[in-house]
């Protein structure tokens, strides 16, 4: 029995070392999460009693379902666009073209800069009086009125891509860097042209990297808050909807907000689990190619 | 045959040109918003179809500093950032030591649990954090806001420092012991210099996250703890784009300084990472 415990328990000092992290996790994540769950089952504004009304009201209303759908459209759209942008970019930056250091720096700029500032600049740039529309109206013929980008769904997707594509791009670049050059050379030796090497050797091998990066982009886009808050207009994804519930009505509707938050958390975890399975399968295929 | 070769070479150069165009377009896509903000913050009377502002002025900065109370806000942001970085680095060093250097049953599972806050949208637990802080009266205190930031910064610190401690070579420590260093000496003269780059990287990333953190701040701030992101958000709500732009420029300068440091000292992959083992 003592042998069992010696093998399967955390030693005293190790436990002490882990204590701050565990405390932080429980105090700042687990307990708040639990509180949110409890709150979501309470009748609005009361500390006792149990009810499912907060969930049924949100899920049964067409508005609620539209909010969920919108969040998915935005997240999936921006993830797909990020992959389409990142893969060619990573392949280009792999060749040491002139100024590649500068372009690499460009890729990580949105990661470091506050999202709010990015959204503000994007609103200014893509607005009806911004440079984008100035360019369109002055240099593109047959375009009578400026294009509306701000406060539309495609505009939001574009903003998300600006802010969240670095996750996909950086992961793809590091997957490409760790790729063994000799495999490609072997492909070229047996007579594959550049396109075939890319299509049948490089892409399958970096697919796990691309997918892992796109998970990060998807999750960031799914939980995005600051950008849709100031650049969303009438389009309010889940995170903004939660904030509206506690900031606009008086008194604040904490239970309704908590119910939406729990729905959002469950959706995210479910999607993450699905995505991880896909990633694992893709990883297995890549192993078979190797 | 030569025609085919020329065609292939042309195709290859075509790809090259295409790739280069992509890079240039990306740079414009990334940088143009900042240029717009910078110009907006110094421009005056910039209406209609003009590419550049007709007059330049520093007035918006003066307004931002006086009306927006930027020095006070900057002080708040820095105090909160320093507390958050200190707490999460201490947590990270301890947990990193445990994860990287000690026998741990169920290590993968523990790591996944510690990293869980990164997988859930912050707003979901921000609600609970705000509720708790209201009852503990931590709302609108520097410590409270900083503690809320720790929930975002600590997983990063743990991740970076675990990797650092794992990379520490056991033989070096043994060599130090053989040469007669006791535990304390060994820690300060051997271990600390070796893990210093990791600690610096973890501090940089934690500070970036605290500096940029908006969701948790918005739910726990008060009149005395307005941070730069929240101030900018409030200014956007007021609708004065010029003053907001001036604030944004003030806010973005430290971010760019951090970017330069990250570029020089640490790998950008770490800024993203955290999901390889999950």
Coordinates of C-alpha atoms in Angstrom, one line a residue, chain B residues 10 30 32 36 53 66 88 92-94 117-118 123 149 151 167 182 207 211 222 251 259 271 275:
Chain B
X10 CA 8.7 31.8 -66.5
X30 CA -1.3 45.0 -41.6
X32 CA -2.3 50.7 -43.3
X36 CA -4.5 55.8 -40.7
X53 CA -4.9 65.7 -43.8
X66 CA -5.8 66.5 -20.4
X88 CA 2.3 35.0 -12.7
X92 CA 5.3 30.1 -13.4
X93 CA 8.7 29.5 -11.7
X94 CA 7.2 27.2 -9.1
X117 CA -8.4 28.8 -19.1
X118 CA -6.8 29.3 -22.5
X123 CA -15.9 36.3 -21.0
X149 CA -5.2 39.4 -15.4
X151 CA -5.8 34.1 -15.0
X167 CA 15.8 22.2 -21.1
X182 CA 25.8 24.0 -2.0
X207 CA 3.2 41.8 -19.7
X211 CA -1.3 45.3 -21.3
X222 CA -13.8 51.1 -11.8
X251 CA -0.9 53.0 -26.4
X259 CA 7.5 43.6 -30.3
X271 CA 3.6 33.8 -28.1
X275 CA -1.6 23.4 -27.7

